[in-house]
Tab-separated table of C-alpha atoms in Angstrom:
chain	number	residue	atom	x	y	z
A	1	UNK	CA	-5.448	-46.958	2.457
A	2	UNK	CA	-4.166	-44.836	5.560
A	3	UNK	CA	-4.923	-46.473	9.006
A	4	UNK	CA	-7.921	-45.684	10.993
A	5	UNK	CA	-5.158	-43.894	13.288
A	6	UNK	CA	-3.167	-42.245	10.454
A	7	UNK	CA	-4.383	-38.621	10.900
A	8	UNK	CA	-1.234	-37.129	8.377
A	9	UNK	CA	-0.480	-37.238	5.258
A	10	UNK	CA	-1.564	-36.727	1.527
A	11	UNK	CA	-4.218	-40.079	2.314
A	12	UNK	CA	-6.280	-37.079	5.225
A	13	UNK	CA	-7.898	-34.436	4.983
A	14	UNK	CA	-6.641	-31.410	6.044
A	15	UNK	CA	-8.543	-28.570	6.787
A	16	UNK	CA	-7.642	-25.546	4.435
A	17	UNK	CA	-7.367	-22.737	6.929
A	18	UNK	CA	-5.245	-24.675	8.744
A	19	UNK	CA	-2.771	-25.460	5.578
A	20	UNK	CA	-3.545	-22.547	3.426
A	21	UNK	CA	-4.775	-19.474	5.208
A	22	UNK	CA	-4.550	-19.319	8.967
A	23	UNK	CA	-1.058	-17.919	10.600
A	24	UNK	CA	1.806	-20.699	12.125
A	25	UNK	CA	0.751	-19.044	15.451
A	26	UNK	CA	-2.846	-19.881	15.194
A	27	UNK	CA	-2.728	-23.475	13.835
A	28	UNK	CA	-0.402	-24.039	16.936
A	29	UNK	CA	-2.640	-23.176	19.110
A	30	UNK	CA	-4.676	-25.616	18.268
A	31	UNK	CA	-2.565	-28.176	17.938
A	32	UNK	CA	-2.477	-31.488	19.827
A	33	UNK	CA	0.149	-30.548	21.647
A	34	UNK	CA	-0.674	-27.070	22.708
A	35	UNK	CA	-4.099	-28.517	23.504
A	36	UNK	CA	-3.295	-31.323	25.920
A	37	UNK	CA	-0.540	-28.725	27.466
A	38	UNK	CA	-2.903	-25.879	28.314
A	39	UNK	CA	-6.176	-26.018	26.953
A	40	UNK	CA	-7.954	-23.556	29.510
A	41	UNK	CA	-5.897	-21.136	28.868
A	42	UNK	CA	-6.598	-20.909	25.281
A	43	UNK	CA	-9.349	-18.497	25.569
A	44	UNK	CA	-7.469	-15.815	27.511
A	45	UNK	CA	-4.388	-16.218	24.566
A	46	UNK	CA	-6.918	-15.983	21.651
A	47	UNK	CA	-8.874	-13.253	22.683
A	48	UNK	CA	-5.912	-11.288	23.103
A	49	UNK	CA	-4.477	-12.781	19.862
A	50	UNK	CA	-7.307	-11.790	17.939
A	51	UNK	CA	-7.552	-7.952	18.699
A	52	UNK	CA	-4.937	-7.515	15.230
A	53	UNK	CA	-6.102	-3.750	16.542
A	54	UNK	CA	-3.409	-3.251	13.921
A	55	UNK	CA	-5.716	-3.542	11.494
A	56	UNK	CA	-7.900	-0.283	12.832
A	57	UNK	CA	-4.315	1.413	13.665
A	58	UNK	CA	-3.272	1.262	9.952
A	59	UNK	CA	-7.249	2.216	8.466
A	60	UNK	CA	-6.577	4.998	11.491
A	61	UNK	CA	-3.620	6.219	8.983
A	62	UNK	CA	-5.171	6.064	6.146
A	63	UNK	CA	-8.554	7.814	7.536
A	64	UNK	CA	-6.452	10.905	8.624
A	65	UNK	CA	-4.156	10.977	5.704
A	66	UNK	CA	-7.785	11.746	3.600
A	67	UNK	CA	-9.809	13.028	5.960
A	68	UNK	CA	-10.166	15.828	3.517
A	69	UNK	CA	-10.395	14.122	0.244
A	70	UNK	CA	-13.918	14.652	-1.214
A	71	UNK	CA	-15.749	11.850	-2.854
A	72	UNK	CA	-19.274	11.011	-4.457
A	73	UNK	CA	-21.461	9.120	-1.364
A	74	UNK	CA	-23.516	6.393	-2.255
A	75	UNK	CA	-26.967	5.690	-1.126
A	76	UNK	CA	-28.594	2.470	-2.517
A	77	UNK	CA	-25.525	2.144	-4.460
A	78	UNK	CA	-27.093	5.647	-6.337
A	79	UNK	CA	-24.662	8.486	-6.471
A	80	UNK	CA	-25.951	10.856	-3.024
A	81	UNK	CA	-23.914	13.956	-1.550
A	82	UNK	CA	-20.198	14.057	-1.122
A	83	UNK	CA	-18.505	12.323	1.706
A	84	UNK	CA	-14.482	12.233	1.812
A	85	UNK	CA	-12.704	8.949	1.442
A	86	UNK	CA	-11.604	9.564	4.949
A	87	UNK	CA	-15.107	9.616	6.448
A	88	UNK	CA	-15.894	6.064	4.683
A	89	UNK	CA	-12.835	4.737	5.751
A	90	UNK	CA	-14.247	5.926	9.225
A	91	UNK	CA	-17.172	3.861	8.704
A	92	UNK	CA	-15.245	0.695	8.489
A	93	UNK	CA	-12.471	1.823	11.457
A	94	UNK	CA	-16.045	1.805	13.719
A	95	UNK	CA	-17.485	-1.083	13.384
A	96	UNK	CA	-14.125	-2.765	14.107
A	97	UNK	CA	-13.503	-0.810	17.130
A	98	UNK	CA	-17.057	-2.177	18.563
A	99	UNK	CA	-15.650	-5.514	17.521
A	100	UNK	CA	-12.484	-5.147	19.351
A	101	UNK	CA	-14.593	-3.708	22.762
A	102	UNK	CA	-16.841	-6.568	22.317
A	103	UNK	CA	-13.553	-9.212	21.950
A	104	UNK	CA	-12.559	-6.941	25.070
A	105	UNK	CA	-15.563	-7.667	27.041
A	106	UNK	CA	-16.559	-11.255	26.607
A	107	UNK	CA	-12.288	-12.001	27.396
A	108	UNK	CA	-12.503	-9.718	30.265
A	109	UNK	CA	-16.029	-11.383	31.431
A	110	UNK	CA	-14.918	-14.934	30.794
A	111	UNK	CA	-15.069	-17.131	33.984
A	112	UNK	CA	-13.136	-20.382	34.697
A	113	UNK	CA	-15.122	-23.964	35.845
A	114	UNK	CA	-12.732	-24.190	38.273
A	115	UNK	CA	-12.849	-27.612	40.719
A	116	UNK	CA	-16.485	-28.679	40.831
A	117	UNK	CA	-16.310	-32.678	40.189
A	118	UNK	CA	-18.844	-34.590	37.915
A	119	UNK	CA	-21.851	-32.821	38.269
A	120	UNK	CA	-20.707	-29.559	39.595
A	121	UNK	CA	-21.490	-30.124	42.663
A	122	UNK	CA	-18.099	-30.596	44.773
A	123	UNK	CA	-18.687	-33.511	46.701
A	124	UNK	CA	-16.126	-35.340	45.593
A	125	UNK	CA	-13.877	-32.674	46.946
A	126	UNK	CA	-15.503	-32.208	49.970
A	127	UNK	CA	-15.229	-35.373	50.734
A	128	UNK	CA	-11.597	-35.626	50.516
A	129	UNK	CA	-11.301	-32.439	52.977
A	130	UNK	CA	-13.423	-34.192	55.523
A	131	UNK	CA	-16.329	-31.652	55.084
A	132	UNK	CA	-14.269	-29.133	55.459
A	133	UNK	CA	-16.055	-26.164	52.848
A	134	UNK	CA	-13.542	-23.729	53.208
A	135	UNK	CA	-10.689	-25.924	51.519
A	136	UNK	CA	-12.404	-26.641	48.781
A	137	UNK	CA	-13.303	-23.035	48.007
A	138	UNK	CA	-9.989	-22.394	48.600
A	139	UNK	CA	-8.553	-25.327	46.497
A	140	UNK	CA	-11.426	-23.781	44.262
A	141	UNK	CA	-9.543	-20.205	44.261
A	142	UNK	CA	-6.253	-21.636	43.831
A	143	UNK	CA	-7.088	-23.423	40.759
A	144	UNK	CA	-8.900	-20.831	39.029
A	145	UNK	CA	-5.960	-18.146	39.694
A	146	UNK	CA	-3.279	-20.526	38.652
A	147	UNK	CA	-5.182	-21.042	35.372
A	148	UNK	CA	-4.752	-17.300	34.925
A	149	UNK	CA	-8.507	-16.633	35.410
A	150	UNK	CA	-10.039	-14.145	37.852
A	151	UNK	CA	-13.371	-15.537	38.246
A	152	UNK	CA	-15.193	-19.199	38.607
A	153	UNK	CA	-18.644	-19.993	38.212
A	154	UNK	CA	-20.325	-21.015	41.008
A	155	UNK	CA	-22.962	-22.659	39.424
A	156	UNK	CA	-21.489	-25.641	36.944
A	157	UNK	CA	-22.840	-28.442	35.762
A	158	UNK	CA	-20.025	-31.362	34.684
A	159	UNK	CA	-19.159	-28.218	32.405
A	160	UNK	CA	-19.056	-24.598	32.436
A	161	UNK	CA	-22.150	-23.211	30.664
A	162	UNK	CA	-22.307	-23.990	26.894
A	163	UNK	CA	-23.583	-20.312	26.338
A	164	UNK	CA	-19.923	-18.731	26.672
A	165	UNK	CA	-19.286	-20.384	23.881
A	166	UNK	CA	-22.447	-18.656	22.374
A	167	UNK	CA	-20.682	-15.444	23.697
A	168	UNK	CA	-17.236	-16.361	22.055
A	169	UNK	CA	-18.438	-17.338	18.408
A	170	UNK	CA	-21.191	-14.653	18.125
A	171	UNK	CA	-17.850	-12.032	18.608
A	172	UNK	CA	-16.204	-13.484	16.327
A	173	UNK	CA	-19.753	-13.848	13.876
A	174	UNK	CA	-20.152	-10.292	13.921
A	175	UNK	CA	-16.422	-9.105	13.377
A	176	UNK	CA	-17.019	-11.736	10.065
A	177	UNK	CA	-19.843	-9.427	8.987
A	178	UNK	CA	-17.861	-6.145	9.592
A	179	UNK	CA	-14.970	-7.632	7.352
A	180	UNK	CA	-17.478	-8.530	4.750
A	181	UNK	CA	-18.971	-5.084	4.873
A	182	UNK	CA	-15.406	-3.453	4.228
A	183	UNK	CA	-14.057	-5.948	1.497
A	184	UNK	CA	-17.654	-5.496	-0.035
A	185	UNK	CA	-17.214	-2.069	-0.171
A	186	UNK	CA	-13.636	-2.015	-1.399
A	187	UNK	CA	-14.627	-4.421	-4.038
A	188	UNK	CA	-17.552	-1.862	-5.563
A	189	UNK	CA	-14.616	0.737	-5.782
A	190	UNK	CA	-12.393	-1.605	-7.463
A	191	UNK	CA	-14.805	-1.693	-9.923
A	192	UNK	CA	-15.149	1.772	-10.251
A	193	UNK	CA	-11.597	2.532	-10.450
A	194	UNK	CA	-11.364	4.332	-7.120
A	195	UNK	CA	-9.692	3.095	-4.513
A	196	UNK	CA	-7.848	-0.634	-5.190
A	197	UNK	CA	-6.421	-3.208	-2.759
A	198	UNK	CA	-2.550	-3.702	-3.060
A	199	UNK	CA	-1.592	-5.612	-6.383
A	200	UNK	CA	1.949	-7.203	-6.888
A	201	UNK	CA	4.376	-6.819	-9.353
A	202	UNK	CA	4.358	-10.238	-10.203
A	203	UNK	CA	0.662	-11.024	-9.707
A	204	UNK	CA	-1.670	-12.334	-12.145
A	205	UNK	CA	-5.411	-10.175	-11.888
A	206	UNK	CA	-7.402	-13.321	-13.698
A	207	UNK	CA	-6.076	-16.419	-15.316
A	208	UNK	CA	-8.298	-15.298	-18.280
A	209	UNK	CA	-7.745	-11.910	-19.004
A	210	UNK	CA	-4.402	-10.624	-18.612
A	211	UNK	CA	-5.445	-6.959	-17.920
A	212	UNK	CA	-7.520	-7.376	-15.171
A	213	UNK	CA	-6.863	-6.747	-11.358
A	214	UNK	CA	-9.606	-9.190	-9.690
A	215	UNK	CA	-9.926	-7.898	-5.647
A	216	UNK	CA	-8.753	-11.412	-4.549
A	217	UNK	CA	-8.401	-10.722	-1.306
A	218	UNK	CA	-11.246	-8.781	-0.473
A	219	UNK	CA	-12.959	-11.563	-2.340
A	220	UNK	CA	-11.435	-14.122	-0.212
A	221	UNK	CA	-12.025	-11.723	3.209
A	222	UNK	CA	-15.516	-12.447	1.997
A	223	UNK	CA	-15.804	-15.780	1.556
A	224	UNK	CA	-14.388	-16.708	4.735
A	225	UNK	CA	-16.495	-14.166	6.282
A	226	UNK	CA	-19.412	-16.090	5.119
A	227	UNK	CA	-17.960	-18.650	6.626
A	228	UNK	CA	-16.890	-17.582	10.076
A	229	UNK	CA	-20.891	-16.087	10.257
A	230	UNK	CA	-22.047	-19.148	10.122
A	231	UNK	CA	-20.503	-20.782	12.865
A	232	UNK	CA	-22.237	-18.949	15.744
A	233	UNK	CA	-25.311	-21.419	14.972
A	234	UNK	CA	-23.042	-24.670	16.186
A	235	UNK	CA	-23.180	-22.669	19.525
A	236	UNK	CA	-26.178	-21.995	19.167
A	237	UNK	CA	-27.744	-25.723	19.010
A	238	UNK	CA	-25.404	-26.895	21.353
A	239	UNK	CA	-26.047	-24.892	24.353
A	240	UNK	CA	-29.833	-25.724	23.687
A	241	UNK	CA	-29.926	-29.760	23.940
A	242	UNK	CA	-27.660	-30.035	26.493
A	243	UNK	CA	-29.559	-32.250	28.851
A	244	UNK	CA	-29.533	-31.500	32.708
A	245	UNK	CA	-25.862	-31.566	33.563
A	246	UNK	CA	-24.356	-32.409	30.541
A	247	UNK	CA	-24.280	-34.656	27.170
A	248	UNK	CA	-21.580	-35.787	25.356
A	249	UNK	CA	-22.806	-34.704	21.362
A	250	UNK	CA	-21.246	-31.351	22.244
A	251	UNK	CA	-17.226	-32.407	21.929
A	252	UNK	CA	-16.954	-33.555	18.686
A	253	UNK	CA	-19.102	-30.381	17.153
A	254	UNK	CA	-17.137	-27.977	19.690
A	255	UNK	CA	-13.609	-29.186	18.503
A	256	UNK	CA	-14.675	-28.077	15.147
A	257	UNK	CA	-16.615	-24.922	15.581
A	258	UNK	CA	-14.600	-23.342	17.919
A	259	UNK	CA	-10.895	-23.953	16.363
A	260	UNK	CA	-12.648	-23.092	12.399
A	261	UNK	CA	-13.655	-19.642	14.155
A	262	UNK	CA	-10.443	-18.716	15.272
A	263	UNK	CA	-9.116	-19.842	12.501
A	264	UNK	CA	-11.234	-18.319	10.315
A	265	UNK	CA	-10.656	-15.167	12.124
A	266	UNK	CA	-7.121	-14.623	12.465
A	267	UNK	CA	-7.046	-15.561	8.447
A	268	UNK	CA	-9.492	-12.543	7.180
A	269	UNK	CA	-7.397	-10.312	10.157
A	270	UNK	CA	-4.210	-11.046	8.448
A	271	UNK	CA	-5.796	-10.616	5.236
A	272	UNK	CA	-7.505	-7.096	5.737
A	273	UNK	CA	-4.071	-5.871	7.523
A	274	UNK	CA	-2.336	-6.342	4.219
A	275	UNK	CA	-5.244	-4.686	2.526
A	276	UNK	CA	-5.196	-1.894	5.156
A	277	UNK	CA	-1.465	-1.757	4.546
A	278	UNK	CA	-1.340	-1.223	0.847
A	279	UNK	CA	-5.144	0.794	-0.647
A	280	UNK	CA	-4.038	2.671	-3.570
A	281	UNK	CA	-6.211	5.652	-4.033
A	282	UNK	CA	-7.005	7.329	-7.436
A	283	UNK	CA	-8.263	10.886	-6.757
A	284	UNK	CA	-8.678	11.685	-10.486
A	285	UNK	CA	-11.312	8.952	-11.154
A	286	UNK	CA	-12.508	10.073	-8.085
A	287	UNK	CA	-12.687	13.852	-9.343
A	288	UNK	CA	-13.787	12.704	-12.664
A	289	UNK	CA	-16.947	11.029	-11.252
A	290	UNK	CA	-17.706	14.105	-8.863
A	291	UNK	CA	-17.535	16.181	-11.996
A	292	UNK	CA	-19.828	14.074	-13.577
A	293	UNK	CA	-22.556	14.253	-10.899
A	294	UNK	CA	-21.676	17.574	-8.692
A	295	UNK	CA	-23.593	20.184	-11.474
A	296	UNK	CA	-27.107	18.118	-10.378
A	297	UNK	CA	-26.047	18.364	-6.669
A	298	UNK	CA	-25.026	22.106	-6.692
A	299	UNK	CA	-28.004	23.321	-8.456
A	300	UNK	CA	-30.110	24.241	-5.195
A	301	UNK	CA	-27.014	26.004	-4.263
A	302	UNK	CA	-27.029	28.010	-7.423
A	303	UNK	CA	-30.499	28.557	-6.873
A	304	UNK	CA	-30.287	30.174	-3.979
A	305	UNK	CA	-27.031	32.366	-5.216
A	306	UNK	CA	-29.560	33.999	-8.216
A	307	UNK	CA	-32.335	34.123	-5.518
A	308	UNK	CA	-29.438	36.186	-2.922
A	309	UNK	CA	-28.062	38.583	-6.270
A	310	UNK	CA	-32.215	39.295	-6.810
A	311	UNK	CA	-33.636	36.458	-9.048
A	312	UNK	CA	-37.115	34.694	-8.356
A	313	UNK	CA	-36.691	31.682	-6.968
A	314	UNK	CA	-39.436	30.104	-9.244
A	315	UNK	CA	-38.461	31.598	-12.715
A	316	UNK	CA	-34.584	30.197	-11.312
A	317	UNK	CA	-35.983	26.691	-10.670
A	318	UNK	CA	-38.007	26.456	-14.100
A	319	UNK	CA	-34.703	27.285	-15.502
A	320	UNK	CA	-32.368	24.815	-13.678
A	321	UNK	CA	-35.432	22.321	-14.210
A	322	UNK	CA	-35.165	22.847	-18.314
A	323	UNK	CA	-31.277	22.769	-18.416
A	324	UNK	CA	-31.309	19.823	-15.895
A	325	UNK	CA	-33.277	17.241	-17.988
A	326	UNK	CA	-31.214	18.660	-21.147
A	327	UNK	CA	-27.870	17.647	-19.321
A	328	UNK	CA	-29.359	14.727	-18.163
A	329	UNK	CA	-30.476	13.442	-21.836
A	330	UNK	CA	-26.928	13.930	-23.129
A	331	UNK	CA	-25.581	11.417	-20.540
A	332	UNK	CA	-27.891	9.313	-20.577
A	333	UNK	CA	-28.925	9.066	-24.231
A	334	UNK	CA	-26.020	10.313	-26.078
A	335	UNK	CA	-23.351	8.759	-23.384
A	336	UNK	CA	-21.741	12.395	-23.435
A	337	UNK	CA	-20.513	14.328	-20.450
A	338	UNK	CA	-22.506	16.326	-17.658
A	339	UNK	CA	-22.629	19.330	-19.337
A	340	UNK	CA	-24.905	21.070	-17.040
A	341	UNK	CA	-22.646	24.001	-16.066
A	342	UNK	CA	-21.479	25.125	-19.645
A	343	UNK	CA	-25.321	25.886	-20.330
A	344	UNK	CA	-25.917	27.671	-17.134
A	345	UNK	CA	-22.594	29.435	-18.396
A	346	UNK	CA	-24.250	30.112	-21.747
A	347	UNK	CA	-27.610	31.130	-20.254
A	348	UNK	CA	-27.573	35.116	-20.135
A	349	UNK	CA	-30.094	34.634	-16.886
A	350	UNK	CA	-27.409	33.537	-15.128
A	351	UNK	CA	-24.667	36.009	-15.679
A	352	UNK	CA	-24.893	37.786	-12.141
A	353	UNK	CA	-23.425	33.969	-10.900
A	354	UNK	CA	-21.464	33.439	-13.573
A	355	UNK	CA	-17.879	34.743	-11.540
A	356	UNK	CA	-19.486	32.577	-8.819
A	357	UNK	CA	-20.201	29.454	-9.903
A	358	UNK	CA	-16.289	28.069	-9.380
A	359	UNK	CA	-17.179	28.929	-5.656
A	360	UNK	CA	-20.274	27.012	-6.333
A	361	UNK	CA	-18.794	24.290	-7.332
A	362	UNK	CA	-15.989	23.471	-4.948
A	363	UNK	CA	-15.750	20.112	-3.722
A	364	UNK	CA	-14.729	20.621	-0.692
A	365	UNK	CA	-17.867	22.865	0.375
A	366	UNK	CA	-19.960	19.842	0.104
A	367	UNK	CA	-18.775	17.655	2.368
A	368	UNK	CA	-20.176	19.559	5.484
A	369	UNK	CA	-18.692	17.997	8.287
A	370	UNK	CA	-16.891	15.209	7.194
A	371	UNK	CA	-12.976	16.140	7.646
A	372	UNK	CA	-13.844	17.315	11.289
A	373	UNK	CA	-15.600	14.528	12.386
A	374	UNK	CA	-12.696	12.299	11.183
A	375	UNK	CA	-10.200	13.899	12.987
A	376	UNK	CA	-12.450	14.092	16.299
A	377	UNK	CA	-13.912	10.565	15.794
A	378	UNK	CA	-9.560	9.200	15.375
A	379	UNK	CA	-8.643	11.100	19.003
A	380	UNK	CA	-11.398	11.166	20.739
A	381	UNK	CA	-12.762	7.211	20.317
A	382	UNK	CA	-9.783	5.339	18.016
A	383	UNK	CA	-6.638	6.313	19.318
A	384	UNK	CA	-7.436	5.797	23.194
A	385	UNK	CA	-8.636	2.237	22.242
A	386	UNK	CA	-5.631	1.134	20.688
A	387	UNK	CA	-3.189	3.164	23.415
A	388	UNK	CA	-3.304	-0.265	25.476
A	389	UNK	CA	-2.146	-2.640	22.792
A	390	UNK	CA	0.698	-0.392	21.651
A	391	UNK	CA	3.435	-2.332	23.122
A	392	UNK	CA	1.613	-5.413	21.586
A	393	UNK	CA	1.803	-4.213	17.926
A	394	UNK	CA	4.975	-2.863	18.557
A	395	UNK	CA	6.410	-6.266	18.982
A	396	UNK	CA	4.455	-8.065	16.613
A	397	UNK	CA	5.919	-5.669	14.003
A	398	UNK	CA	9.540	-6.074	15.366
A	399	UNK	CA	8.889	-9.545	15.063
A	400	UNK	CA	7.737	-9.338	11.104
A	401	UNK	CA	11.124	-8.029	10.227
């Protein structure tokens, strides 16, 4: 058996993000040594650490490189009007951006103790300037600048109010559930042969069935997700039963929560960078499905074509109606293909649409919007919020090489 004081070793436990997932950087920071050495400044570090705005920058690319790709939207998981894979990518890119504001906000908010003695108060202090207030607010300034803050509280108890670390952890909580949104979503197109996270030469999909190319690291993004949600509620209770001006039952919970969050985070960051880094589209499963759905979706559009070259609008809706459910059967019942458009082909009461229907049709002119509001949503809102950690990735990429 390991002594009570052996904390190494195969005979301990170890925690997993800390041996398996998290980065060199991040385990050091919360290290013994780095913690004894500087441990109030760890929250300025991390929430700079943690902005891996590299991850938006390189969804940024691949938004704009496909901006004007179309592809079937999903409502309920139920086939709904065309998007482009740009404009979901954009989807994902915004909900990270909030996250990075909000990291933004609570570091740029975040407000040192500073020198206010057992129970806040400052006596102790006080007394050893003779009563004199203005040295100890100044001893109180001095502190709190050295320790690379710009604030204090001026109201502590023997600690700073347990609710920043509410305001750290639920950050970090809801930049979990964005991550799980995106991997989510990245696994339903793996499934449906769309878009695919990066897959090595050398890497085995499933230790089952050699052909298969499981999304393990969207799956993984997830789990730890899960995970890093969860840990907002140690926070949470802690801040609540802290007795007048302080008790003791929140360090040992605190050492935990707050170094698995960071953790936690900087593992699904690094994760979803590679994933950002290497999505492999495939725009012919992509057109394949749109063929496959766009005849249903176009037919108010044909509609209105017969209704512009002089058909009734009724006696053209009866007909679409009929044709419609016959299309329908075939995939459905017979597994066939939308065929939809070859009997509207084949219909003589079509034939003053018939040299239009390829116009009909196009891809492209269902996506509205879409490839517009990418492009305006990437320099008008994304761009200018990475601009000021530039220099940052800059270096951290000169650094992976």
């Amino acid at each position: 058996m390991a002594e009570a004081g052996d904390r190494g070793g195969l005979d301990s436990y170890r925690s997993p993000l800390a041996s398996r997932y998290a980065s060199p950087e991040m385990c050091f920071v919360f290290s013994d040594r780095f913690k004894f050495r500087t441990w109030r400044q760890l929250w300025l570090w991390l929430a700079e650490a943690e902005q891996l705005a590299r991850v938006i920058s390189r969804l940024a690319d691949f938004a704009k490189e496909r901006a004007d790709l179309p592809t079937l939207g999903f409502t309920h998981f139920q086939p709904a009007q065309l998007t482009t894979v740009g404009k979901r990518c954009c989807l994902w890119i915004q909900d990270l951006c909030m996250d990075l504001q909000n990291v933004t906000r609570v570091r740029e908010e975040l407000r040192f103790r500073g020198v206010k003695g057992t129970t806040g108060t400052q006596a102790s202090f006080l007394q050893l300037f003779e009563g004199d207030h203005q040295k100890v607010e100044q001893l109180d300034k001095m502190v709190t600048e050295k320790a690379g803050f710009k604030r204090a509280f001026i109201i502590t108890g023997q600690t700073y109010t347990r609710k920043v670390d509410i305001e750290v952890a639920s950050v970090l909580a809801s930049l979990g559930a964005s991550v799980h949104k995106i991997c989510t979503d990245i696994r339903l197109l793996a499934n449906l042969k769309e878009v695919e996270e990066p897959f090595e030469k050398q890497q085995i999909g499933s230790s089952a069935m050699a052909y298969k190319r499981n999304p393990m690291r969207s799956e993984r993004c997830c789990s730890l997700a899960r995970h890093l949600m969860t840990l907002v509620m140690d926070p949470l209770q802690t801040a609540s039963v802290q007795w007048f001006e302080r008790t003791l039952d929140d360090s040992a919970n605190r050492r935990i929560c707050l170094a698995e969050a960071f953790l936690t985070a900087d593992t699904i960051l690094n994760t979803l960078q590679n994933i950002s880094e290497g999505l492999v589209v495939y725009p012919k499963v992509i057109e394949r499905r749109i063929r496959q759905e766009l005849p249903f979706m176009a037919t108010e559009n044909i509609i209105m074509a017969m209704v512009k070259a002089g058909g009734s609008r009724q006696d053209c809706h009866e007909k679409i109606r009929v044709l419609s459910q016959k299309a329908a059967a075939v995939v459905k019942q017979e597994g066939g293909d939308n065929d939809l458009i070859e009997r509207i082909q084949a219909d003589p009461y079509f034939s003053p649409i018939h040299a239009k229907l390829e116009h009909l049709l196009d891809p492209s002119s269902f996506t509205g919007r879409a490839p517009q509001q990418v492009h305006r949503f990437l320099e008008e809102e994304v761009y200018p919020l990475l601009k000021p950690y530039e220099s940052v990735m800059k270096v951290k990429a000169e650094l992976s090489l």
